[in-house]
mmCIF file of C-alpha atoms in Angstrom:
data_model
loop_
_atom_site.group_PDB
_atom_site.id
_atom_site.type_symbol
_atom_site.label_atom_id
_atom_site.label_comp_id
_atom_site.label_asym_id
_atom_site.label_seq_id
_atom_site.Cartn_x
_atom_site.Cartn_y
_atom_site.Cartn_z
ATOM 1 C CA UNK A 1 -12.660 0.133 -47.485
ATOM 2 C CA UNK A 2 -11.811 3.678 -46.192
ATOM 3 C CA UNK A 3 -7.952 4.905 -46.985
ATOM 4 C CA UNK A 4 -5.867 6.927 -44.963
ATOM 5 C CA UNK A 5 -6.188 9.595 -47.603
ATOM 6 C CA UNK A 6 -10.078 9.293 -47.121
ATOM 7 C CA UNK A 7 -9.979 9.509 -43.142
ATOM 8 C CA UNK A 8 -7.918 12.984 -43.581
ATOM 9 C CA UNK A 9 -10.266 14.239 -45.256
ATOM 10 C CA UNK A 10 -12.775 14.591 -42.680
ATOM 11 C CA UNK A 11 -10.220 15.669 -39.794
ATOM 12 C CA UNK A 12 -6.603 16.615 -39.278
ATOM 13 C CA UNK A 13 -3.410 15.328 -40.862
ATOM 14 C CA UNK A 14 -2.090 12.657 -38.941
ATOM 15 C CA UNK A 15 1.559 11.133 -39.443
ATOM 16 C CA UNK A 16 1.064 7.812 -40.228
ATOM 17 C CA UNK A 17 3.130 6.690 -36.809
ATOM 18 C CA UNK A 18 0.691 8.972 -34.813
ATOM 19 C CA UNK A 19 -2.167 7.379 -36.968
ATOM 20 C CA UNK A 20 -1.158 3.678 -35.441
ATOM 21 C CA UNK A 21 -0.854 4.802 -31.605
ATOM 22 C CA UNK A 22 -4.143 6.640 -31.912
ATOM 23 C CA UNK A 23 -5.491 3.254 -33.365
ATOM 24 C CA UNK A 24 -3.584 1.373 -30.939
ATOM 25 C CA UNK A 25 -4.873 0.322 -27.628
ATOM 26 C CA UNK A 26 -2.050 -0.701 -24.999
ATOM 27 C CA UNK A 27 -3.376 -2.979 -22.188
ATOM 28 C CA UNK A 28 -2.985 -0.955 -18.864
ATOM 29 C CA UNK A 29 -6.042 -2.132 -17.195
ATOM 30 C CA UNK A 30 -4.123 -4.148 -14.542
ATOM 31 C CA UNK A 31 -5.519 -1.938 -11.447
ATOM 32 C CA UNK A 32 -3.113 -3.422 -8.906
ATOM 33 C CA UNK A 33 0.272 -2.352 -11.195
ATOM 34 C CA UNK A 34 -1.084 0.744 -12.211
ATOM 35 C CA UNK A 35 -1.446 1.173 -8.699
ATOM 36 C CA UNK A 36 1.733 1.006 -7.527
ATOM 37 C CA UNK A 37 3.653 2.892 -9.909
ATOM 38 C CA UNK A 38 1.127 5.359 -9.716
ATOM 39 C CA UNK A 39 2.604 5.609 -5.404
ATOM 40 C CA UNK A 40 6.038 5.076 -6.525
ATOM 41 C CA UNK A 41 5.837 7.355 -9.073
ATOM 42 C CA UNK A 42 3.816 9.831 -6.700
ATOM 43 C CA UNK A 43 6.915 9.505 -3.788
ATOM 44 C CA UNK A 44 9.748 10.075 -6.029
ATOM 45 C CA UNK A 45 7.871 13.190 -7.391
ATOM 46 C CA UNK A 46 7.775 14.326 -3.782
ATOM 47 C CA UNK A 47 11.672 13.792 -2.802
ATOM 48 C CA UNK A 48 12.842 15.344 -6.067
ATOM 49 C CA UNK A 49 11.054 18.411 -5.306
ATOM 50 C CA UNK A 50 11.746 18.928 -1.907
ATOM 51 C CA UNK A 51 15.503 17.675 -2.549
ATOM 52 C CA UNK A 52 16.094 20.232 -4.989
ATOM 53 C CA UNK A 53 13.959 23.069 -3.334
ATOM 54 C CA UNK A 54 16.697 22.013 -0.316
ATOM 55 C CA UNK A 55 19.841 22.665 -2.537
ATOM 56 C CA UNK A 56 18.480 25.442 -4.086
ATOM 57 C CA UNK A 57 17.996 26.880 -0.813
ATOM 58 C CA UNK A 58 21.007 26.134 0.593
ATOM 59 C CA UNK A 59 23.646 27.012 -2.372
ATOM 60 C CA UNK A 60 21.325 30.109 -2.993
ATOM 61 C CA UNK A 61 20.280 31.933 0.312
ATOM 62 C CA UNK A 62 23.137 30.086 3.038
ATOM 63 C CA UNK A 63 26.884 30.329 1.478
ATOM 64 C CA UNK A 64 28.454 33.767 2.123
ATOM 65 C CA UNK A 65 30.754 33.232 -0.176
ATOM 66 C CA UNK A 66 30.626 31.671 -3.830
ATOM 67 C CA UNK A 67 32.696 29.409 -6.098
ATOM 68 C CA UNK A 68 32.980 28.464 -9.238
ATOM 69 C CA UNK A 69 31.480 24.556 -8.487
ATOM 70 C CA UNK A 70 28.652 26.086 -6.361
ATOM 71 C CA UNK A 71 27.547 28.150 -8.982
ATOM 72 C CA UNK A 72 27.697 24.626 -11.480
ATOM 73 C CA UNK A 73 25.652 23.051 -8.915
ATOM 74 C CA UNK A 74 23.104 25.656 -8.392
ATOM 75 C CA UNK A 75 22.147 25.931 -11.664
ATOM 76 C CA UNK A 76 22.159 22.143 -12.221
ATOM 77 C CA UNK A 77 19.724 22.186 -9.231
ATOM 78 C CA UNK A 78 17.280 24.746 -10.622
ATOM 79 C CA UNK A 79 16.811 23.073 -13.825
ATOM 80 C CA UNK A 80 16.190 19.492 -12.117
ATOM 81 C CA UNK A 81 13.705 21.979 -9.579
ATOM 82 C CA UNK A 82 11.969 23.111 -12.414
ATOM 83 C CA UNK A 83 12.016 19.343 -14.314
ATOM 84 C CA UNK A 84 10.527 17.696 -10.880
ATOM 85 C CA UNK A 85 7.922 20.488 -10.722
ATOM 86 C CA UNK A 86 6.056 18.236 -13.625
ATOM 87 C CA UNK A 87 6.854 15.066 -12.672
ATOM 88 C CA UNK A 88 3.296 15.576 -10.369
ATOM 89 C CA UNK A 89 1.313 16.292 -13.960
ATOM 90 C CA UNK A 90 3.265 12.577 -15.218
ATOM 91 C CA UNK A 91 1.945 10.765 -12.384
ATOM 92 C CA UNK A 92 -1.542 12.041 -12.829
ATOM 93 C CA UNK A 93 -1.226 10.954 -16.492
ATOM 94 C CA UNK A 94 -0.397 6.755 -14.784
ATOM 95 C CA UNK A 95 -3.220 8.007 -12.819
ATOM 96 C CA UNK A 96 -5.551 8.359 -15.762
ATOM 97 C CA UNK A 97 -4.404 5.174 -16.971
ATOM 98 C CA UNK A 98 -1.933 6.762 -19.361
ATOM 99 C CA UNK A 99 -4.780 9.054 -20.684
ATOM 100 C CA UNK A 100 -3.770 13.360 -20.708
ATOM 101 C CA UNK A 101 -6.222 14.496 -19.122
ATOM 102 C CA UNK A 102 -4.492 18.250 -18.113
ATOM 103 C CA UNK A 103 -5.341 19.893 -21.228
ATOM 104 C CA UNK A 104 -3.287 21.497 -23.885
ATOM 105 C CA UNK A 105 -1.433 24.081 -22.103
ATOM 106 C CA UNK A 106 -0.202 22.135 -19.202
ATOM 107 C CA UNK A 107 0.598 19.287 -22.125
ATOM 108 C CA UNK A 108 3.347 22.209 -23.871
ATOM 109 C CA UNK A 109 4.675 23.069 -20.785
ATOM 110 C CA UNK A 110 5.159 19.793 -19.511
ATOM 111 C CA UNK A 111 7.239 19.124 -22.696
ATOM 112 C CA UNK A 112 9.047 22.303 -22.896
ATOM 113 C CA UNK A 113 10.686 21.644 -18.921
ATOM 114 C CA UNK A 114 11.059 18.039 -19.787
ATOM 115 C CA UNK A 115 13.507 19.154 -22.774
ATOM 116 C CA UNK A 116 14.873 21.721 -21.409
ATOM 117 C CA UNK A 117 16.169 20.156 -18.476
ATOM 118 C CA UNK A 118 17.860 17.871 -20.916
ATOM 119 C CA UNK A 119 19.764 19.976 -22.743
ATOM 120 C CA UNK A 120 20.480 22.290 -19.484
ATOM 121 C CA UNK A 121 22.004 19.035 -18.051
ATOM 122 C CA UNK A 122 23.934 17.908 -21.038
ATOM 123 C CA UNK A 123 24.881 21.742 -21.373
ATOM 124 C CA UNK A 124 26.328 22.145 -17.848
ATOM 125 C CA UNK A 125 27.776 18.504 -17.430
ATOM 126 C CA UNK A 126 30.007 19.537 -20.232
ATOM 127 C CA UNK A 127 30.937 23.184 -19.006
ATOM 128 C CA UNK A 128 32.026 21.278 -15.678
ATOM 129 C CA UNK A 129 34.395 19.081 -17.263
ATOM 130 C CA UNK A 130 35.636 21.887 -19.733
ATOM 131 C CA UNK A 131 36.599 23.567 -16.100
ATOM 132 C CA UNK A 132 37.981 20.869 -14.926
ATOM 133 C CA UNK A 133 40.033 20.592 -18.064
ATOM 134 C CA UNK A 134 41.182 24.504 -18.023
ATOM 135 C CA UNK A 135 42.331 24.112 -14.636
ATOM 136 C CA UNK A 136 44.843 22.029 -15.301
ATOM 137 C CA UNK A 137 45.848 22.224 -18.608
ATOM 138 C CA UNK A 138 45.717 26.013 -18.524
ATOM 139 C CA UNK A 139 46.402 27.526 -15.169
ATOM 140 C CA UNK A 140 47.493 30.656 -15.339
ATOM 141 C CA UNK A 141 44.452 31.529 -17.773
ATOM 142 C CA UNK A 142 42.209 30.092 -14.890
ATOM 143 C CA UNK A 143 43.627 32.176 -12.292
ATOM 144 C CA UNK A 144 43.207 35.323 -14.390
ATOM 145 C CA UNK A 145 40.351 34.222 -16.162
ATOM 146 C CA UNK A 146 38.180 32.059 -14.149
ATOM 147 C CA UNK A 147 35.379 33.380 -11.941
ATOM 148 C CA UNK A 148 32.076 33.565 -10.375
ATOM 149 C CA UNK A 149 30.499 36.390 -12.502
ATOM 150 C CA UNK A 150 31.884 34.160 -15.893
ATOM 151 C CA UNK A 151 30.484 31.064 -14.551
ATOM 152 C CA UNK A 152 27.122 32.481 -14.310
ATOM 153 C CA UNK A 153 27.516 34.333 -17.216
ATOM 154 C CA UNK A 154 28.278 30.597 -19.119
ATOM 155 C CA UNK A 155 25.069 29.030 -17.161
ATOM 156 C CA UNK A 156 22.964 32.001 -18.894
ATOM 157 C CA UNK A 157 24.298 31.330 -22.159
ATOM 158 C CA UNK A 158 23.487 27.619 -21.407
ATOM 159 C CA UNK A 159 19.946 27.975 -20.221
ATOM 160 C CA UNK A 160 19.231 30.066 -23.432
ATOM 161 C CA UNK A 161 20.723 27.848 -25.823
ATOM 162 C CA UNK A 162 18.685 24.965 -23.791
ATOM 163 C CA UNK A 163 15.448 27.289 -24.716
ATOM 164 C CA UNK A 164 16.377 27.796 -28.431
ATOM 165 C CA UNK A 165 16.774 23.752 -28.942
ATOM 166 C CA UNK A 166 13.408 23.040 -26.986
ATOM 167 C CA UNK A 167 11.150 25.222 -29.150
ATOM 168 C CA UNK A 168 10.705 22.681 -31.562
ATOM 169 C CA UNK A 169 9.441 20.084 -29.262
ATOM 170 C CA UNK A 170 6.945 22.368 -28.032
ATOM 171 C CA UNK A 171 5.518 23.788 -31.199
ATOM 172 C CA UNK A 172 4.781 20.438 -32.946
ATOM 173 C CA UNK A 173 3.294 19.338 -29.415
ATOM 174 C CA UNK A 174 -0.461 18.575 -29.226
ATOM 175 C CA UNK A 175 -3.045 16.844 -27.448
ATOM 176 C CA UNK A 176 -4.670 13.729 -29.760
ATOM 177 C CA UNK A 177 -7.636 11.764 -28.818
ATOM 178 C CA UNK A 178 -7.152 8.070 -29.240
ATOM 179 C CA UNK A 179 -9.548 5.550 -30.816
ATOM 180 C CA UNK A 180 -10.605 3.974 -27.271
ATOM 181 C CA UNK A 181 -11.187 8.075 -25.864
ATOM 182 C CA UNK A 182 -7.784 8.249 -24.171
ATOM 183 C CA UNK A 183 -5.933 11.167 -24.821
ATOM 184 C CA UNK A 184 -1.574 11.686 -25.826
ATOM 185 C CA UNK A 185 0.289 14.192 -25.007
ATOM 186 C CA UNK A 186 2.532 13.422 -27.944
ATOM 187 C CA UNK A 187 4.557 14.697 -31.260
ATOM 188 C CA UNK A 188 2.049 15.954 -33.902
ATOM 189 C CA UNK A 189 4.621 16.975 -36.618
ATOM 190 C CA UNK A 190 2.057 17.469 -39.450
ATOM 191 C CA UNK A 191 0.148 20.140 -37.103
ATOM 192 C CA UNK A 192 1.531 22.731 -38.834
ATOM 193 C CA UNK A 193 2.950 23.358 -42.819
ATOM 194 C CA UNK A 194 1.454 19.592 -43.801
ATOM 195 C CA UNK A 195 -0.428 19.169 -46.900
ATOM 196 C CA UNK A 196 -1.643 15.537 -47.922
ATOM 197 C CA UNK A 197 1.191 15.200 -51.036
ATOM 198 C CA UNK A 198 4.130 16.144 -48.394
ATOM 199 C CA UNK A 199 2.632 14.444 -45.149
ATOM 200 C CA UNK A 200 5.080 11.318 -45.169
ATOM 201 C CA UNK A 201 8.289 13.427 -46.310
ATOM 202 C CA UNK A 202 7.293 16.014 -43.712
ATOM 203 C CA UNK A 203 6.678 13.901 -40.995
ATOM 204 C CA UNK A 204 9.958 11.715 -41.453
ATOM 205 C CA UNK A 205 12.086 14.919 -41.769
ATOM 206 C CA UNK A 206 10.351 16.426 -38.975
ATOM 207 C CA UNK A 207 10.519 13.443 -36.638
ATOM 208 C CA UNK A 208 14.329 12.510 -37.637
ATOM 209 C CA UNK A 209 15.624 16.029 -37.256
ATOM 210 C CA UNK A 210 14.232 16.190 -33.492
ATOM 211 C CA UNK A 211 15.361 12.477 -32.646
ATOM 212 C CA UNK A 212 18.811 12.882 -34.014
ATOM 213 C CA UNK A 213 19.297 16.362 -33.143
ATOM 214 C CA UNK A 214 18.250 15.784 -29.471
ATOM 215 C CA UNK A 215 20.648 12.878 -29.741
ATOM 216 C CA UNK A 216 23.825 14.905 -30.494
ATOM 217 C CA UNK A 217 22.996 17.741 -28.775
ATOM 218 C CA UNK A 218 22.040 16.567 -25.725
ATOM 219 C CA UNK A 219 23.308 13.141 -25.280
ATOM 220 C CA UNK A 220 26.183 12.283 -27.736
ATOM 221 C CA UNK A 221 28.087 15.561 -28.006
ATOM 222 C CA UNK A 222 28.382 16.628 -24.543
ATOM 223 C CA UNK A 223 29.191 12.751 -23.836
ATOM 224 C CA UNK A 224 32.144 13.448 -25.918
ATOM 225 C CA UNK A 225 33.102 16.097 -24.247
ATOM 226 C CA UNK A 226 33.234 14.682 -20.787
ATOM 227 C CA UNK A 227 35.176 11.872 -21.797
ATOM 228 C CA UNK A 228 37.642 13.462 -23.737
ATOM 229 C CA UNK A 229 38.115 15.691 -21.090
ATOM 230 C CA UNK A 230 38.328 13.506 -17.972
ATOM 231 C CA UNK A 231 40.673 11.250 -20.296
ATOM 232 C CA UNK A 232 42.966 14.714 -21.181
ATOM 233 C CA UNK A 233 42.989 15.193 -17.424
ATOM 234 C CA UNK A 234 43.822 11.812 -16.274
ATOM 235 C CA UNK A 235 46.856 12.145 -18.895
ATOM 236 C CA UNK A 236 48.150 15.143 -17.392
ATOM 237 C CA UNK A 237 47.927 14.059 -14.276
ATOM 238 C CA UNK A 238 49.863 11.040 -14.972
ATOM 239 C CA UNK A 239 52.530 13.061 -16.912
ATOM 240 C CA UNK A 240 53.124 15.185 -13.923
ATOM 241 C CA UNK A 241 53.069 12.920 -11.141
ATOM 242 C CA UNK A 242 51.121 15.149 -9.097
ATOM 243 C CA UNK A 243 47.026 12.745 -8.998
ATOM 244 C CA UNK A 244 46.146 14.134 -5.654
ATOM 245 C CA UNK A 245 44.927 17.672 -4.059
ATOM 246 C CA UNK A 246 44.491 18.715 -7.626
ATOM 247 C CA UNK A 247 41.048 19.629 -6.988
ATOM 248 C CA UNK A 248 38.524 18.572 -4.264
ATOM 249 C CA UNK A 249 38.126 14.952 -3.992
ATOM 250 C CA UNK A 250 34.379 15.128 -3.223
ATOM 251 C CA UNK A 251 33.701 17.234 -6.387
ATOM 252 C CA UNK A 252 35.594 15.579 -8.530
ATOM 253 C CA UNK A 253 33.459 12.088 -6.724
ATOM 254 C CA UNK A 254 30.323 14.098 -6.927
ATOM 255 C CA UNK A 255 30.917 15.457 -10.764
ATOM 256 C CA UNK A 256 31.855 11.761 -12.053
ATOM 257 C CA UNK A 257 28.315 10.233 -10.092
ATOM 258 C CA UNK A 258 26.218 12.690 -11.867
ATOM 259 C CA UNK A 259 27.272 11.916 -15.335
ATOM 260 C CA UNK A 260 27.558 8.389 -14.797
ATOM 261 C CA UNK A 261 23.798 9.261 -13.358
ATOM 262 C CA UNK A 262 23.127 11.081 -16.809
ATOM 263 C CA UNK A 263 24.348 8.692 -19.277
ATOM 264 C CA UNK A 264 22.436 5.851 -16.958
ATOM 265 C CA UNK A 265 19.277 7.635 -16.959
ATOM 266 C CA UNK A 266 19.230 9.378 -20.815
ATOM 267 C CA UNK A 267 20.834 6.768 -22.897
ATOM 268 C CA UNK A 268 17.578 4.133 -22.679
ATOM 269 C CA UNK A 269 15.315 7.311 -23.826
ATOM 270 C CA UNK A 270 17.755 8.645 -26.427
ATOM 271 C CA UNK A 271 17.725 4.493 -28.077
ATOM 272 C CA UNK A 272 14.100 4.341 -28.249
ATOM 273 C CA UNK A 273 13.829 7.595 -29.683
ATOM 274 C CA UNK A 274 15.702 6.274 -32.778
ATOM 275 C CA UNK A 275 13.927 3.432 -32.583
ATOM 276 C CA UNK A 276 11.044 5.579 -32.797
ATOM 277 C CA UNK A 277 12.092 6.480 -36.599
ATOM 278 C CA UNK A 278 11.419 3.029 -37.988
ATOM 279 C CA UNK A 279 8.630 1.857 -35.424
ATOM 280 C CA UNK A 280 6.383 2.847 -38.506
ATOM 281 C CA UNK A 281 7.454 0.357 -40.520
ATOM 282 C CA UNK A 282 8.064 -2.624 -38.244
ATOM 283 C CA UNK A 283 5.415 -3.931 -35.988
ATOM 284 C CA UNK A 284 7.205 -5.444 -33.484
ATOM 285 C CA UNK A 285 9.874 -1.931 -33.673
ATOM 286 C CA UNK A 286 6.458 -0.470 -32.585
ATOM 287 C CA UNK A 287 5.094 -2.463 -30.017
ATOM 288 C CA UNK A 288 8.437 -2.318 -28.175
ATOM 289 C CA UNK A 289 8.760 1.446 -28.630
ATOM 290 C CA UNK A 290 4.947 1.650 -27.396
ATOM 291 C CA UNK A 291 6.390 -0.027 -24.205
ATOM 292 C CA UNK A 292 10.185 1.251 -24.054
ATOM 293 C CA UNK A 293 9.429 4.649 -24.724
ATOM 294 C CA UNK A 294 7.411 5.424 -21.496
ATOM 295 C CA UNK A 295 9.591 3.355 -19.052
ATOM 296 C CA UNK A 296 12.505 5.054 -20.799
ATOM 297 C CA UNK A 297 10.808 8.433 -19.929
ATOM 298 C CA UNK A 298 10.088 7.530 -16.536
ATOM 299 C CA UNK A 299 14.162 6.904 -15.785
ATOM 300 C CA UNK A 300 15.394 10.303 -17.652
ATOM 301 C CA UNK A 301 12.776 11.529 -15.028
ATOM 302 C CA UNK A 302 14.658 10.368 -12.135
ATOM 303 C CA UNK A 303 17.815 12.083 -12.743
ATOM 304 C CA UNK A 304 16.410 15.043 -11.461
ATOM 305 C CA UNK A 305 15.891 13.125 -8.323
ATOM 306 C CA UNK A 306 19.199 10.854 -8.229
ATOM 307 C CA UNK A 307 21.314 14.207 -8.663
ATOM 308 C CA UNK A 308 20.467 15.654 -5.275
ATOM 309 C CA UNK A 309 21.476 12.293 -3.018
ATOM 310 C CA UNK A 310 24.691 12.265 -5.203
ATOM 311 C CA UNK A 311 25.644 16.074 -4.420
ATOM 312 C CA UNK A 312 24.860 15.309 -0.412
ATOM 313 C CA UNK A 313 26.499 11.789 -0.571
ATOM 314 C CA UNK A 314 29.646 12.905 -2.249
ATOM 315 C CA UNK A 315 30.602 15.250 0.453
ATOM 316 C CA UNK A 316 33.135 13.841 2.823
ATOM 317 C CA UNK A 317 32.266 12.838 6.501
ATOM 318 C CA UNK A 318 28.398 13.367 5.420
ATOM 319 C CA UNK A 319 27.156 12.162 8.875
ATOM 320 C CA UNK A 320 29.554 14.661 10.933
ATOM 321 C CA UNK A 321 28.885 17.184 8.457
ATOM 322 C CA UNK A 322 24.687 17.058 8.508
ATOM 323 C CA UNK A 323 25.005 17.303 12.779
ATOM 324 C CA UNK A 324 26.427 20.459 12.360
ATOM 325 C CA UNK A 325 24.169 21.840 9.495
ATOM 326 C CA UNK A 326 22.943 21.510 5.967
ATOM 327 C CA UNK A 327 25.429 24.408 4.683
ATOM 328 C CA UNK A 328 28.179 22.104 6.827
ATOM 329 C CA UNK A 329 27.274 19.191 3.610
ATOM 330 C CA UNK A 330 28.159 21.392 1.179
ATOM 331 C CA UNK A 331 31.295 23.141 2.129
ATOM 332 C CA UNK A 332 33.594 20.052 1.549
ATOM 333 C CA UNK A 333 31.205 19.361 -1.687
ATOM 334 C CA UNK A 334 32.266 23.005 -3.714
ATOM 335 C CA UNK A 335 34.585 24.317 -2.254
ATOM 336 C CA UNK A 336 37.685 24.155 -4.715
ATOM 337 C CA UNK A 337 40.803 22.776 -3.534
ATOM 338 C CA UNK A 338 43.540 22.794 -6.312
ATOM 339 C CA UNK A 339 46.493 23.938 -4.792
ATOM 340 C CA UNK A 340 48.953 22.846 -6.673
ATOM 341 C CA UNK A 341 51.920 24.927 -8.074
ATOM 342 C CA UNK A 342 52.914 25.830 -11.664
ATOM 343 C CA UNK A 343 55.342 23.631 -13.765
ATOM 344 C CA UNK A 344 58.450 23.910 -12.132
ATOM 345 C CA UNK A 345 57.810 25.754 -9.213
ATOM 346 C CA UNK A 346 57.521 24.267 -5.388
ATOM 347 C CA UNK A 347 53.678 23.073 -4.363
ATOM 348 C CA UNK A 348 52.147 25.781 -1.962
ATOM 349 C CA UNK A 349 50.556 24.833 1.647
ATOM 350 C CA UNK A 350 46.751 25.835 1.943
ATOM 351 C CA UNK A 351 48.786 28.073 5.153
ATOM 352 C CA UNK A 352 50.726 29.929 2.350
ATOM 353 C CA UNK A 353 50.015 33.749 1.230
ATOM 354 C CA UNK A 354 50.487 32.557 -2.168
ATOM 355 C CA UNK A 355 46.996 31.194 -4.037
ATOM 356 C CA UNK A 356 47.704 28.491 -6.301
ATOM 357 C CA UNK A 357 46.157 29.204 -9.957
ATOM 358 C CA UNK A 358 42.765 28.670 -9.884
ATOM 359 C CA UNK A 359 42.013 28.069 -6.720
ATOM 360 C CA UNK A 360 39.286 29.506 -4.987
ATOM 361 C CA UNK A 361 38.902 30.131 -0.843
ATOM 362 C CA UNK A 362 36.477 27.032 0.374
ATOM 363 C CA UNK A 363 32.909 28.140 1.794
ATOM 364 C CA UNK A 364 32.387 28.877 5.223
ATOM 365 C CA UNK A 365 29.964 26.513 7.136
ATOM 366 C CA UNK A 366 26.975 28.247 8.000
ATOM 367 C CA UNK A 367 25.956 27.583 11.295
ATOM 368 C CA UNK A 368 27.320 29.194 14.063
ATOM 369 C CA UNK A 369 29.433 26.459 15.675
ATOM 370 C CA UNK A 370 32.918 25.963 15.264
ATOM 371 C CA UNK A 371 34.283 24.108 11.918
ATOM 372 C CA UNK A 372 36.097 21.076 12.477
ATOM 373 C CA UNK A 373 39.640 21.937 11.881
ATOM 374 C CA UNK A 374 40.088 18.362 10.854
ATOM 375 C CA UNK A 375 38.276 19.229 7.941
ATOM 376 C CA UNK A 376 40.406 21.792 6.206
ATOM 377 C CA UNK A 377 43.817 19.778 7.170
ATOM 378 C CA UNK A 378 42.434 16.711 4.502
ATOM 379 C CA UNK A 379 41.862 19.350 2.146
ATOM 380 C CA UNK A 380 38.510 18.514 1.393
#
């Protein structure tokens, strides 16, 4: 009877939960439902790109003049761009009957923009609500201290901390051939550094440090965040009496859609992930993480998508609004209404000289006709 310590010998060093899903054959040979998910998969690939090549257009190249929130959703739109980009290589991969077919290279940088986008996300969600939270905890400091140029400079700092955490998942990322030919695009964590005395320590460090760092950093820690800063706000808020025209109603809508959006679409992955850790030693852990993980994938890929329809839905009077133009969505959507007057002193009138603390002048609508004065007088 050959061991595992025999088989190494005449190939690569496997980790023993890569060993049982390259032994492991999954039954996808149902041609009908590979079918279809192969066309729905192929048609939400198609909306997310051309949704967020749309955003990206519009908050980039039509608005004359910048805030704050349009620079939050801009960059939130070019990391789900970049993340739908590959969701054309995953539907291939259903395609190929859940065989990787692309190659090596296109394997990495699938990964790499699958990651990324998750800690860009997580990254930015929580900068949002951190704003949120300065603005009215701290409003003098916003109104001296909060701007455009330190927004993006924050989004920078975010996409390269997003690249420092996503290096790991693309080093120890490899293309193995299964025992029925089919190919993964998967985790090898004893590719590198592995010797045959340290392969089981290795590979559990390796694969619990990247589950459970992945899990804090881009899931758990920013959730934290968000809630303890929406819950800080809502205290203030009750403690000074003053809930509305503290900021835009449609971006504080829009902001609380996409994280409920996030935490909908991350959490399953993030669960089977863990479950992932034990799946070696449990065989019915691993046949449901053979099955969970993928679907699990799948719905962290449709953020990307979701996010755009919830930043063109959460704008007020959407169908007015889109007759006019596509700028005309977004002006209500990021345009930062938070006039509201410092402790003691008498509210201000969007009419006034005086701009409250942090406040920001809305965005002009970009097409030619006239804006609907209605608009400005709800103060969204």
């Amino acid at each position: 009877m050959e061991t595992s310590q025999n088989r190494t010998l005449k190939g690569p060093l496997y980790c023993p939960l890569l060993e049982q899903m390259r032994e492991d054959n999954l039954n996808n040979n149902n041609t009908q439902v590979n079918l279809v998910v192969v066309c729905i998969h192929g048609i939400f690939s198609s909306l997310g790109i051309l949704e967020n090549a749309l955003i990206i257009w519009v908050l980039g190249f039509r608005l004359r003049q910048r805030t704050v929130a349009s620079i939050w959703m801009l960059n939130l739109a070019m990391s789900d761009f970049l993340a739908t980009l590959t969701l054309p290589l995953f539907t291939f991969y259903f395609y190929s009957s859940h065989s990787w077919e692309l190659g090596y290279p296109l394997c990495i940088v699938q990964t790499s923009i699958f990651f990324f986008n998750m800690f860009v996300s997580a990254f930015l969600l929580a900068a949002i609500s951190l704003d949120r939270l300065l603005l009215v905890s701290k409003p003098v400091w916003s109104k001296n201290h909060r701007s455009v140029a330190r927004a993006w400079k924050l989004c920078a700092l975010g996409w390269g901390w997003a690249a420092l955490n996503t290096l790991p998942y693309s080093i120890f990322r490899s293309v193995i051939e299964k025992a029925d030919s089919r190919k993964l695009c998967y985790h090898h964590f004893a590719l590198y550094l592995s010797s045959e005395d340290s392969l089981e320590m290795d590979c559990n460090v390796r694969q619990g440090a990247t589950a459970i760092s992945k899990f804090l950093l881009a899931f758990f820690f920013p959730l934290v965040v968000i809630a303890g800063s929406y819950i800080k706000i809502a205290l203030s808020l009750r403690n000074r009496h003053r809930r509305r025209n503290l900021f835009s109603q449609s971006f504080t809508k829009m902001v609380t859609s996409v994280i409920a959006a996030f935490v909908l679409c991350w959490a399953p992955y993030h669960i089977f992930c863990i479950l992932e850790m034990a799946a070696q030693y449990n065989k019915k852990i691993f046949k449901l993480v053979q099955v969970g993980l993928p679907v699990s994938a799948t719905f962290a890929f449709l953020n990307p998508v979701l996010n755009p329809v919830l930043y063109v839905f959460s704008c007020p009077h959407f169908c007015v609004r889109i007759r006019q133009s596509l700028g005309a969505v977004f002006d209500g959507l990021v345009e930062e209404d938070v006039s509201f007057a410092l402790p003691g002193s008498p509210k201000t009138s969007k009419s006034s000289s005086y701009q409250s603390p942090g406040a920001e002048l809305p965005l002009p609508l970009l097409s030619k006709g006239r804006r609907d004065s209605q608009t400005d007088q709800t103060g969204q």
